[in-house]
Amino acid sequence: MTERRILITAALPYANGPIHLGHLVEYIQTDIWVRFQRLRGNQCLFVCADDTHGTAIMISAQRHGITEEEWIERISQEHQHDFAGFGISFDHYGSTNSPENRELCGEFWSALSSAGLIVVKEVEQLFDPEKEIFLADRFVKGTCPKCQAADQYGDNCDKCGATYTPAELIDPFSTLSGATPVLRKSTHHFVRLEALHDFLNEWTQSGDHLQSEVANYLKGHFLHEPLRDWDVSRPAPYFGFEIPDQPGNYWYVWFDAPIGYIASTAQWCRQHGENLESWWKNPETEIHHFIGKDITYFHTLFWPGMLKSAGFNLPSKVHIHGFLTVNGEKMSKSKGTFVKASTYLEHLDPQYLRYFYASKLGPRLDDIDLNLDEFASKVNSDLVGKVVNLASRTAKFVQSTGLSTEYPDDQGLFAQGAAAGDEIAAAYEACDYNRAVRLIIELADRANPFVEQAEPWKLRKDPEQADRLQDVCTIALNLFRQVVVYLSPLLPRLAEQTSELFGTPIEHWDDAQTPLTGQGVNKFKHMLKRIEQKDIEAMVEESKNEIESENDTETTNTPWSDSDQPLQDEPLAETCTIDDFAKVDLRVARVIEAEHVPEANKLLKLTLSLGGNERRQVFAGIKKAYEPEKLVGRLVVMVANLQPRKMRFGLSEGMITASGPGGADVFLLSPDSGAVPGQRVH
RNA sequence: GGGCCGGUAGCUCAGUUGGUUAGAGCAGGGGACUCAUAAUCCCUUGGUCGCGGGUUCGAGUCCUGCCCGGCCUACCA
């Protein structure tokens, strides 16, 4: 097979927060694939960069009192430090805020313009008069125009599911300043994606560019009707690149971010005296993007459209993965399962996570779960108990003699392992890592019984059996090394340690095809520690205690150091009078019945007692946070005079009070003991 | 409501184009060993393959209806 030329990218992490275990699914998945391809002798270039533009970056920088450039520089350092800690072997890590990227954006822009694909439209958008910026939907909140639910985001209502524009919200406010936004018109530039419809139909539905479920998804959701124009500009102020022929307008972050893949390649080329076109305008080059399912749309419609228009290589494949859950749930800050990369590294070896993710990852875009108990037991029993154990139980017996000059008869064990190489390689190639892991561990499973049966510890007591002892250990150590070769894309450090043990580097997949003979064996050094429960506990505990941003710690001196994040997410409302407050009749109520509403995703149906025979039926969006059985009997605080609301499942006669962002993080209010149903809250 | 993926031993999963008594790892039980990081090895308990129809000589494997779970959607990108 001739050597392939492969450019690989992982999605560009956004420069406004730290890397956490969820991000790492992707970087580990990609890095394994890259290391595998390198081991096969293919020519690889693995590039990434920080995604640095957009409103959110401006806000983060402002909040920290520094310039955007200082902010993204700081984050970039953190990101690269974290990635290095997990052994992510980028060839180049750039930034979308680079001269190369600006230049390339211009090139794409010209190509799109001259193809007649850019149109200009007036857009009316909410504007924060205090901060003087336009507000994306998620930065506006207000009361739902359909169901009057308070505190809904600008695009749709959590409570009734209605969708609308932020301008339709009642009493809207900016989540940045709390100010009331005003409508303001501005000019936006759009890409006429519909002009590329035929091309996108063809590209997404043919060949092996996408996983089949992704191709179906695109067909069913977008390609069955005319494609909308894509808004790719934002008016000032905006942190990004100003459009050269459109002063006062900037490219939207999602326009320049993917171009960052090319810009990062360009930087690498410049440093290594290579030609960018030989990577991005060369039919011999394969381009593989690894992304999460949340950004499917951008990478499978816009991006191929842009590349096509500007005459760059199209991706050979966009590999899409799912999200991470921990212990079967969304990562949770309060449960300590929202673990930052840097926190993990303080407590555990990165190889554990690389191995575990690999053992869970397949070629589909299912979510994967990090069950912490399973994590420990799998790593300990597979890697320590089976793999490393092979070396640690035999290496010292041949430390003085080295390996036998001829590879002894091993009943075909090594040959079997060598023969499995193709199948394992095919699994790696297809991103079917869990299959690869299974096949490899099967090999290790065959090796330990061999050692058991050969009893080297008995052989060494009999000087006449010295040759046999050397043979047995030669076999065991070669089987060990063969397994490590196959695992090396997952476990780069173990591969290095194994290279040191034999004084022979592992540098090619085919190193698993030929046993080592007649050479020395160095002193065995401990290779991999077992995971102890207390390490995991310490990591979880530390994650619980972490506060959102470093700056918060500087400004808070109380012993509790509560984060200011909740207030930032939802600034204080306008002042109201005591009379305003008195309009709301809050009452203590007892939950006397609680049940699931089978058709609803978020709702529980509650029957509340206000004492005596006074009953209210209330639908509450707390299904993800509370078990109905556990609610029955407890006291809550309800809004008792809220206008009843007809819902799909029945009439809701009030609401119960709770804090938290929603989903599983909802926290009901409870009165102190002594309160009884029916009492008003003053 | 629509789309996709899944539902196989307590847990995590494998079961190739339908073919003989459904497998592995972990956990559980019993035993062995002591070289090894309380690692390893042997034996063993355990399954109406979500449910009901159908095709077939034969179905975990194909078709169909339903139930359950996850994710994505619900006219937003």
PDB file of N, CA, C and O in Angstrom, chain A residues 308-343:
ATOM      1  N   LYS A 308     -15.880  24.336  -1.536  1.00  0.00           N
ATOM      2  CA  LYS A 308     -16.194  24.125  -2.950  1.00  0.00           C
ATOM      3  C   LYS A 308     -16.088  25.457  -3.705  1.00  0.00           C
ATOM      4  O   LYS A 308     -15.448  25.541  -4.755  1.00  0.00           O
ATOM      5  N   SER A 309     -16.701  26.485  -3.108  1.00  0.00           N
ATOM      6  CA  SER A 309     -16.728  27.778  -3.784  1.00  0.00           C
ATOM      7  C   SER A 309     -15.341  28.373  -3.943  1.00  0.00           C
ATOM      8  O   SER A 309     -15.051  29.057  -4.913  1.00  0.00           O
ATOM      9  N   ALA A 310     -14.493  28.127  -2.939  1.00  0.00           N
ATOM     10  CA  ALA A 310     -13.180  28.755  -2.976  1.00  0.00           C
ATOM     11  C   ALA A 310     -12.109  27.854  -3.591  1.00  0.00           C
ATOM     12  O   ALA A 310     -10.941  28.227  -3.657  1.00  0.00           O
ATOM     13  N   GLY A 311     -12.513  26.676  -4.014  1.00  0.00           N
ATOM     14  CA  GLY A 311     -11.581  25.814  -4.719  1.00  0.00           C
ATOM     15  C   GLY A 311     -10.576  25.082  -3.843  1.00  0.00           C
ATOM     16  O   GLY A 311      -9.462  24.795  -4.275  1.00  0.00           O
ATOM     17  N   PHE A 312     -10.982  24.767  -2.604  1.00  0.00           N
ATOM     18  CA  PHE A 312     -10.106  23.973  -1.740  1.00  0.00           C
ATOM     19  C   PHE A 312     -10.584  22.525  -1.743  1.00  0.00           C
ATOM     20  O   PHE A 312     -11.696  22.225  -2.189  1.00  0.00           O
ATOM     21  N   ASN A 313      -9.737  21.643  -1.217  1.00  0.00           N
ATOM     22  CA  ASN A 313     -10.124  20.241  -1.077  1.00  0.00           C
ATOM     23  C   ASN A 313     -11.373  20.118  -0.218  1.00  0.00           C
ATOM     24  O   ASN A 313     -11.492  20.803   0.801  1.00  0.00           O
ATOM     25  N   LEU A 314     -12.226  19.210  -0.591  1.00  0.00           N
ATOM     26  CA  LEU A 314     -13.357  18.887   0.277  1.00  0.00           C
ATOM     27  C   LEU A 314     -12.898  17.846   1.287  1.00  0.00           C
ATOM     28  O   LEU A 314     -11.965  17.098   1.017  1.00  0.00           O
ATOM     29  N   PRO A 315     -13.553  17.801   2.441  1.00  0.00           N
ATOM     30  CA  PRO A 315     -13.164  16.775   3.413  1.00  0.00           C
ATOM     31  C   PRO A 315     -13.383  15.377   2.846  1.00  0.00           C
ATOM     32  O   PRO A 315     -14.383  15.131   2.181  1.00  0.00           O
ATOM     33  N   SER A 316     -12.450  14.493   3.129  1.00  0.00           N
ATOM     34  CA  SER A 316     -12.660  13.095   2.774  1.00  0.00           C
ATOM     35  C   SER A 316     -13.716  12.508   3.694  1.00  0.00           C
ATOM     36  O   SER A 316     -14.527  11.693   3.289  1.00  0.00           O
ATOM     37  N   LYS A 317     -13.642  12.942   4.949  1.00  0.00           N
ATOM     38  CA  LYS A 317     -14.639  12.457   5.893  1.00  0.00           C
ATOM     39  C   LYS A 317     -14.774  13.414   7.069  1.00  0.00           C
ATOM     40  O   LYS A 317     -13.780  13.932   7.566  1.00  0.00           O
ATOM     41  N   VAL A 318     -16.003  13.625   7.480  1.00  0.00           N
ATOM     42  CA  VAL A 318     -16.257  14.345   8.727  1.00  0.00           C
ATOM     43  C   VAL A 318     -16.690  13.292   9.739  1.00  0.00           C
ATOM     44  O   VAL A 318     -17.728  12.652   9.570  1.00  0.00           O
ATOM     45  N   HIS A 319     -15.865  13.069  10.746  1.00  0.00           N
ATOM     46  CA  HIS A 319     -16.144  12.040  11.767  1.00  0.00           C
ATOM     47  C   HIS A 319     -16.851  12.723  12.935  1.00  0.00           C
ATOM     48  O   HIS A 319     -16.290  13.636  13.551  1.00  0.00           O
ATOM     49  N   ILE A 320     -18.055  12.294  13.234  1.00  0.00           N
ATOM     50  CA  ILE A 320     -18.837  12.977  14.261  1.00  0.00           C
ATOM     51  C   ILE A 320     -19.067  12.064  15.463  1.00  0.00           C
ATOM     52  O   ILE A 320     -19.452  10.906  15.304  1.00  0.00           O
ATOM     53  N   HIS A 321     -18.808  12.601  16.636  1.00  0.00           N
ATOM     54  CA  HIS A 321     -18.973  11.804  17.855  1.00  0.00           C
ATOM     55  C   HIS A 321     -20.055  12.414  18.740  1.00  0.00           C
ATOM     56  O   HIS A 321     -20.480  13.550  18.528  1.00  0.00           O
ATOM     57  N   GLY A 322     -20.466  11.652  19.739  1.00  0.00           N
ATOM     58  CA  GLY A 322     -21.505  12.116  20.658  1.00  0.00           C
ATOM     59  C   GLY A 322     -20.910  12.840  21.859  1.00  0.00           C
ATOM     60  O   GLY A 322     -19.732  13.159  21.891  1.00  0.00           O
ATOM     61  N   PHE A 323     -21.756  13.067  22.818  1.00  0.00           N
ATOM     62  CA  PHE A 323     -21.336  13.782  24.023  1.00  0.00           C
ATOM     63  C   PHE A 323     -20.919  12.815  25.118  1.00  0.00           C
ATOM     64  O   PHE A 323     -21.128  11.607  25.013  1.00  0.00           O
ATOM     65  N   LEU A 324     -20.401  13.388  26.185  1.00  0.00           N
ATOM     66  CA  LEU A 324     -19.994  12.584  27.336  1.00  0.00           C
ATOM     67  C   LEU A 324     -20.996  12.756  28.470  1.00  0.00           C
ATOM     68  O   LEU A 324     -21.405  13.874  28.777  1.00  0.00           O
ATOM     69  N   THR A 325     -21.365  11.639  29.070  1.00  0.00           N
ATOM     70  CA  THR A 325     -22.072  11.727  30.344  1.00  0.00           C
ATOM     71  C   THR A 325     -21.157  11.110  31.396  1.00  0.00           C
ATOM     72  O   THR A 325     -20.255  10.337  31.053  1.00  0.00           O
ATOM     73  N   VAL A 326     -21.358  11.479  32.638  1.00  0.00           N
ATOM     74  CA  VAL A 326     -20.562  10.897  33.711  1.00  0.00           C
ATOM     75  C   VAL A 326     -21.516  10.225  34.694  1.00  0.00           C
ATOM     76  O   VAL A 326     -22.498  10.843  35.120  1.00  0.00           O
ATOM     77  N   ASN A 327     -21.242   8.981  34.988  1.00  0.00           N
ATOM     78  CA  ASN A 327     -22.142   8.183  35.824  1.00  0.00           C
ATOM     79  C   ASN A 327     -23.575   8.241  35.308  1.00  0.00           C
ATOM     80  O   ASN A 327     -24.521   8.326  36.078  1.00  0.00           O
ATOM     81  N   GLY A 328     -23.709   8.239  33.989  1.00  0.00           N
ATOM     82  CA  GLY A 328     -25.028   8.167  33.378  1.00  0.00           C
ATOM     83  C   GLY A 328     -25.792   9.475  33.308  1.00  0.00           C
ATOM     84  O   GLY A 328     -26.920   9.505  32.839  1.00  0.00           O
ATOM     85  N   GLU A 329     -25.189  10.571  33.744  1.00  0.00           N
ATOM     86  CA  GLU A 329     -25.892  11.853  33.710  1.00  0.00           C
ATOM     87  C   GLU A 329     -25.033  12.911  33.055  1.00  0.00           C
ATOM     88  O   GLU A 329     -23.830  12.763  32.926  1.00  0.00           O
ATOM     89  N   LYS A 330     -25.694  14.010  32.721  1.00  0.00           N
ATOM     90  CA  LYS A 330     -24.935  15.145  32.232  1.00  0.00           C
ATOM     91  C   LYS A 330     -23.901  15.541  33.281  1.00  0.00           C
ATOM     92  O   LYS A 330     -24.153  15.423  34.477  1.00  0.00           O
ATOM     93  N   MET A 331     -22.768  16.021  32.854  1.00  0.00           N
ATOM     94  CA  MET A 331     -21.759  16.438  33.818  1.00  0.00           C
ATOM     95  C   MET A 331     -22.363  17.516  34.711  1.00  0.00           C
ATOM     96  O   MET A 331     -23.052  18.409  34.231  1.00  0.00           O
ATOM     97  N   SER A 332     -22.095  17.401  35.991  1.00  0.00           N
ATOM     98  CA  SER A 332     -22.735  18.323  36.917  1.00  0.00           C
ATOM     99  C   SER A 332     -21.704  18.952  37.840  1.00  0.00           C
ATOM    100  O   SER A 332     -20.883  18.259  38.444  1.00  0.00           O
ATOM    101  N   LYS A 333     -21.754  20.264  37.896  1.00  0.00           N
ATOM    102  CA  LYS A 333     -20.792  20.947  38.769  1.00  0.00           C
ATOM    103  C   LYS A 333     -21.040  20.606  40.220  1.00  0.00           C
ATOM    104  O   LYS A 333     -20.110  20.389  40.987  1.00  0.00           O
ATOM    105  N   SER A 334     -22.326  20.526  40.592  1.00  0.00           N
ATOM    106  CA  SER A 334     -22.597  20.307  42.013  1.00  0.00           C
ATOM    107  C   SER A 334     -22.225  18.890  42.432  1.00  0.00           C
ATOM    108  O   SER A 334     -21.871  18.646  43.571  1.00  0.00           O
ATOM    109  N   LYS A 335     -22.292  17.939  41.489  1.00  0.00           N
ATOM    110  CA  LYS A 335     -21.925  16.566  41.851  1.00  0.00           C
ATOM    111  C   LYS A 335     -20.443  16.310  41.671  1.00  0.00           C
ATOM    112  O   LYS A 335     -19.959  15.195  41.903  1.00  0.00           O
ATOM    113  N   GLY A 336     -19.732  17.304  41.168  1.00  0.00           N
ATOM    114  CA  GLY A 336     -18.291  17.130  41.009  1.00  0.00           C
ATOM    115  C   GLY A 336     -17.927  16.312  39.792  1.00  0.00           C
ATOM    116  O   GLY A 336     -16.798  15.854  39.654  1.00  0.00           O
ATOM    117  N   THR A 337     -18.885  16.113  38.871  1.00  0.00           N
ATOM    118  CA  THR A 337     -18.566  15.328  37.681  1.00  0.00           C
ATOM    119  C   THR A 337     -18.267  16.222  36.482  1.00  0.00           C
ATOM    120  O   THR A 337     -18.095  15.740  35.377  1.00  0.00           O
ATOM    121  N   PHE A 338     -18.243  17.525  36.719  1.00  0.00           N
ATOM    122  CA  PHE A 338     -17.794  18.448  35.688  1.00  0.00           C
ATOM    123  C   PHE A 338     -16.310  18.652  35.970  1.00  0.00           C
ATOM    124  O   PHE A 338     -15.908  19.515  36.738  1.00  0.00           O
ATOM    125  N   VAL A 339     -15.501  17.805  35.378  1.00  0.00           N
ATOM    126  CA  VAL A 339     -14.089  17.769  35.750  1.00  0.00           C
ATOM    127  C   VAL A 339     -13.245  18.438  34.672  1.00  0.00           C
ATOM    128  O   VAL A 339     -13.311  18.063  33.508  1.00  0.00           O
ATOM    129  N   LYS A 340     -12.492  19.413  35.087  1.00  0.00           N
ATOM    130  CA  LYS A 340     -11.607  20.077  34.142  1.00  0.00           C
ATOM    131  C   LYS A 340     -10.404  19.176  33.843  1.00  0.00           C
ATOM    132  O   LYS A 340      -9.970  18.398  34.693  1.00  0.00           O
ATOM    133  N   ALA A 341      -9.859  19.345  32.659  1.00  0.00           N
ATOM    134  CA  ALA A 341      -8.688  18.559  32.271  1.00  0.00           C
ATOM    135  C   ALA A 341      -7.578  18.722  33.300  1.00  0.00           C
ATOM    136  O   ALA A 341      -6.932  17.754  33.712  1.00  0.00           O
ATOM    137  N   SER A 342      -7.361  19.968  33.720  1.00  0.00           N
ATOM    138  CA  SER A 342      -6.249  20.218  34.637  1.00  0.00           C
ATOM    139  C   SER A 342      -6.490  19.561  36.000  1.00  0.00           C
ATOM    140  O   SER A 342      -5.553  19.105  36.644  1.00  0.00           O
ATOM    141  N   THR A 343      -7.753  19.499  36.411  1.00  0.00           N
ATOM    142  CA  THR A 343      -8.065  18.852  37.688  1.00  0.00           C
ATOM    143  C   THR A 343      -7.814  17.354  37.599  1.00  0.00           C
ATOM    144  O   THR A 343      -7.231  16.740  38.493  1.00  0.00           O
TER     145      THR A 343
END
